[in-house]
mmCIF file of C-alpha atoms in Angstrom:
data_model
loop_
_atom_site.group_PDB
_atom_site.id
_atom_site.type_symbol
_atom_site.label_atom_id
_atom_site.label_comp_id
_atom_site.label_asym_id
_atom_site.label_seq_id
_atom_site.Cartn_x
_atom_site.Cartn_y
_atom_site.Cartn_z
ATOM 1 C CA UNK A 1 0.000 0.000 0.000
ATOM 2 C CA UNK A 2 0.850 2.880 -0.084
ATOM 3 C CA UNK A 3 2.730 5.715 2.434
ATOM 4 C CA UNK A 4 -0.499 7.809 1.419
ATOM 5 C CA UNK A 5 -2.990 5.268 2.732
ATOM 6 C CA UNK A 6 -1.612 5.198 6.187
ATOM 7 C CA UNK A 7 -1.799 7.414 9.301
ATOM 8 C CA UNK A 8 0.920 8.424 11.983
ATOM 9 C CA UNK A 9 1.694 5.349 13.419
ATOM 10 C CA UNK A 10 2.303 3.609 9.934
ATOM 11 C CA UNK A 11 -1.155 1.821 10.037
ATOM 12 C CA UNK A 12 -3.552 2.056 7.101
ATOM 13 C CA UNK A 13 -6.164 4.585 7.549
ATOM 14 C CA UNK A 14 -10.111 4.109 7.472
ATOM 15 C CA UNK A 15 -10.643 6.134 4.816
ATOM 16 C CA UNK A 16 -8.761 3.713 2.532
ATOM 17 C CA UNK A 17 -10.511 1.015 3.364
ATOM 18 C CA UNK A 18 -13.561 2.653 1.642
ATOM 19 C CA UNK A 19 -11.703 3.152 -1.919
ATOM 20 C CA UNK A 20 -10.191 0.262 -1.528
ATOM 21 C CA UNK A 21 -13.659 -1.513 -1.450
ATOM 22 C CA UNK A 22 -15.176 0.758 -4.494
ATOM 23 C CA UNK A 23 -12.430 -0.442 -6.201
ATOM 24 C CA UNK A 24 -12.899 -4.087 -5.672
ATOM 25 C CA UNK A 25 -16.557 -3.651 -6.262
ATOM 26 C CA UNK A 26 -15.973 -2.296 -9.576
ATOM 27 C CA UNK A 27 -13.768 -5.038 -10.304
ATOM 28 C CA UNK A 28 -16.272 -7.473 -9.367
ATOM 29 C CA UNK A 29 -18.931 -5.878 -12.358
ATOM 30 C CA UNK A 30 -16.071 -6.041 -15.026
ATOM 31 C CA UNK A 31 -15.080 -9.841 -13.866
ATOM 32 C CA UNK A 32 -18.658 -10.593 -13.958
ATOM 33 C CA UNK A 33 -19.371 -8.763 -17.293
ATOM 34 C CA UNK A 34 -21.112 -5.533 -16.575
ATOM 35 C CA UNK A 35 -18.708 -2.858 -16.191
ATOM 36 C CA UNK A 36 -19.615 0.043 -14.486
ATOM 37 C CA UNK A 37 -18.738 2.787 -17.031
ATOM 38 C CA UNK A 38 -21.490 0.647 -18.926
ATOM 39 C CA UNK A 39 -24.525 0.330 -16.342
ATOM 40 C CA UNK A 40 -23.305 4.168 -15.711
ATOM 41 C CA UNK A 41 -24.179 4.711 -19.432
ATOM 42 C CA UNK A 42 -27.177 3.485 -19.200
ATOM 43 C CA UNK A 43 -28.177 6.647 -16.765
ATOM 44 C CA UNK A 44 -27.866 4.848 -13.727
ATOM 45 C CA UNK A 45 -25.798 3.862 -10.341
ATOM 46 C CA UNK A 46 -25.696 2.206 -7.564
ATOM 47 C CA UNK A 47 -25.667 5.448 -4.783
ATOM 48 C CA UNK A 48 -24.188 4.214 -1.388
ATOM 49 C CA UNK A 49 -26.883 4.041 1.556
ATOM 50 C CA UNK A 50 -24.257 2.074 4.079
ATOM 51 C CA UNK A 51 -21.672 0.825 4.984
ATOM 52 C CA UNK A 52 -19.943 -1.363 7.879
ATOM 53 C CA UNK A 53 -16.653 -2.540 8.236
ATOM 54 C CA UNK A 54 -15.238 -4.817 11.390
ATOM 55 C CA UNK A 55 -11.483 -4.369 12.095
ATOM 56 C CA UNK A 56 -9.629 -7.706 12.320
ATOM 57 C CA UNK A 57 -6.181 -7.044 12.839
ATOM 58 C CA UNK A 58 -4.131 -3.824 11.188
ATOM 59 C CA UNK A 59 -2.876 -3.319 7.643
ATOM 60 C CA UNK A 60 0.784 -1.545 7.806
ATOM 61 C CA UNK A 61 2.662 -0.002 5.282
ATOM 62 C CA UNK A 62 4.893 -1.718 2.815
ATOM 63 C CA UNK A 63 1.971 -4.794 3.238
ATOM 64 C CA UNK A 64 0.506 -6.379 0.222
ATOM 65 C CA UNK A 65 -3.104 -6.545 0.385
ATOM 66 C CA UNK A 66 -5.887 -8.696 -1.300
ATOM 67 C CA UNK A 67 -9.756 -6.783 -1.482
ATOM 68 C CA UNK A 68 -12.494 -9.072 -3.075
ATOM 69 C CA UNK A 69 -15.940 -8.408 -3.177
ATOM 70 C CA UNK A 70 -19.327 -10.536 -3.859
ATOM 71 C CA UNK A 71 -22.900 -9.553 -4.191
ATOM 72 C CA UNK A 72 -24.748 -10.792 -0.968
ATOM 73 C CA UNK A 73 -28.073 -9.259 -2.249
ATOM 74 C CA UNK A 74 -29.475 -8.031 -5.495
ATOM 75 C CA UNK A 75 -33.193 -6.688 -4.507
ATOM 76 C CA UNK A 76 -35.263 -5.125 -7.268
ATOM 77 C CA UNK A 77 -34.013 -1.662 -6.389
ATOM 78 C CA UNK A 78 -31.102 -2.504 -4.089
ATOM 79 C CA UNK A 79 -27.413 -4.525 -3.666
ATOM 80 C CA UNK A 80 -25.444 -5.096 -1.048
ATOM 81 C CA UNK A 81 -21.606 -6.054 -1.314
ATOM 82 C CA UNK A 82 -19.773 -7.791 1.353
ATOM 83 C CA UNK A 83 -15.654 -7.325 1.318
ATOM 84 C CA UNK A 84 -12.325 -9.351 2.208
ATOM 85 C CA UNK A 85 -9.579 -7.472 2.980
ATOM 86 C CA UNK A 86 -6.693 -10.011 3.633
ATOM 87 C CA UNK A 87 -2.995 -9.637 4.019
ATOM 88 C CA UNK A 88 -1.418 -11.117 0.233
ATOM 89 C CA UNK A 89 1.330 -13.278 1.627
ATOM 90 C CA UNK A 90 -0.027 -14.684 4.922
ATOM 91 C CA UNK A 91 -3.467 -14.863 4.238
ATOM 92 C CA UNK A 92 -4.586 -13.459 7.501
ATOM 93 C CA UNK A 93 -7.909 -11.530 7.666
ATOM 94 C CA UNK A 94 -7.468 -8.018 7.929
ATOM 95 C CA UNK A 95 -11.080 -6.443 7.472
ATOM 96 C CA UNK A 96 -14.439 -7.547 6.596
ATOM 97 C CA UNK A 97 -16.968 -5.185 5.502
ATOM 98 C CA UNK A 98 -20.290 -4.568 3.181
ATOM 99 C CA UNK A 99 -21.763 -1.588 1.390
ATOM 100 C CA UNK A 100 -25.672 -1.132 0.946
ATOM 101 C CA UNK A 101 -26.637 0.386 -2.339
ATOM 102 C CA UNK A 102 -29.871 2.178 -4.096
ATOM 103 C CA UNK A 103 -30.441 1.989 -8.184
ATOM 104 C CA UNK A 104 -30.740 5.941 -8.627
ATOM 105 C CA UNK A 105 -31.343 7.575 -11.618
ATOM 106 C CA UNK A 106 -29.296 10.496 -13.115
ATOM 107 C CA UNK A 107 -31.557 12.747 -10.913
ATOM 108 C CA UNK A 108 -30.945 10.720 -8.119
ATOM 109 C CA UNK A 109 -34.165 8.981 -7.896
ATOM 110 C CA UNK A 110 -34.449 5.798 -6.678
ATOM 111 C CA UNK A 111 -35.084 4.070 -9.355
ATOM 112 C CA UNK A 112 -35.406 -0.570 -10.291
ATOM 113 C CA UNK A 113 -32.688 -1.793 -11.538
ATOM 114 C CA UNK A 114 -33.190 -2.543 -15.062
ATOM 115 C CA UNK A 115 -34.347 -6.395 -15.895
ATOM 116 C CA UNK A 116 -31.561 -6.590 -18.313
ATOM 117 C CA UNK A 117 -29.226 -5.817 -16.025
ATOM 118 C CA UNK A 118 -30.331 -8.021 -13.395
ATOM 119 C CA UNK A 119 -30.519 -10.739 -15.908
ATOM 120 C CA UNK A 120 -27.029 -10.098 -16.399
ATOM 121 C CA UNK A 121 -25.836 -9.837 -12.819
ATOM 122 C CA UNK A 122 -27.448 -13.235 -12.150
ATOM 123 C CA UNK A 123 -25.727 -14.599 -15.406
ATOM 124 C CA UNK A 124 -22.320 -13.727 -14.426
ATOM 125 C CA UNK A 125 -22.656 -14.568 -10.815
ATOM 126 C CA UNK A 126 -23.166 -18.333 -12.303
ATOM 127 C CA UNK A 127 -20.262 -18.133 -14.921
ATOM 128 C CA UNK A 128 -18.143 -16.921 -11.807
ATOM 129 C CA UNK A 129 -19.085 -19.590 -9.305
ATOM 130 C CA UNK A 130 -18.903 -22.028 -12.227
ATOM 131 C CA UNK A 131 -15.255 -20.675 -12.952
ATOM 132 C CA UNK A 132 -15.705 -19.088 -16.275
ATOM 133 C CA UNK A 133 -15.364 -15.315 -16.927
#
């Protein structure tokens, strides 16, 4: 990680741990073929409602980290995405966390979630559990 990401005491600051899980959440949608820039084109995204993280034990700096994400709920107007935040070369659980999200419009109305992308969600959360990108 990087010095940036850390506080005084050399310890990765909160704050990253929220980028750090946008990031892995728009990996997720690109591994599971839906990238974001494209739903986003489509005049819609997934605003942020809440999130909750649990501390496990403390990132440092210099440490190689591992985020992944997964879809724990996909509502007609909602998602929720749980997070892994675990240390690369020991494998020991750093963080755990989720984010709670609304389909909004490009007014920011709350808006379903479009049955073709839904359709397409639950398509590529089989291809991914089934191994195949």
């Amino acid at each position: 990680m990087r010095f940036a990401e850390t506080d005084a005491m050399g310890v990765v600051h909160h704050s990253a741990y929220i980028v750090w899980f946008e990031a892995a959440r728009v990996a997720w949608m690109e591994a599971i073929g839906l990238p974001y820039a494209e739903f986003a084109a489509s005049g819609h995204h997934f605003s942020v409602t809440g999130l909750r993280g649990e501390y496990r034990a403390p990132a440092r700096f210099g440490d190689v980290v591992r985020v992944t994400a997964s879809l724990s709920q996909l509502r007609s107007r909602q998602v929720t995405f749980e997070y892994t935040v675990t240390h690369a070369e020991t494998g020991q659980l750093l963080m755990t966390g989720a984010t709670d999200h609304i389909c909004v419009d490009l007014e920011g109305k709350m808006t379903r979630i479009p049955d073709v992308f839904v359709e397409r969600i639950r398509s590529g959360i089989e291809k991914l559990a089934a191994g195949h990108p």
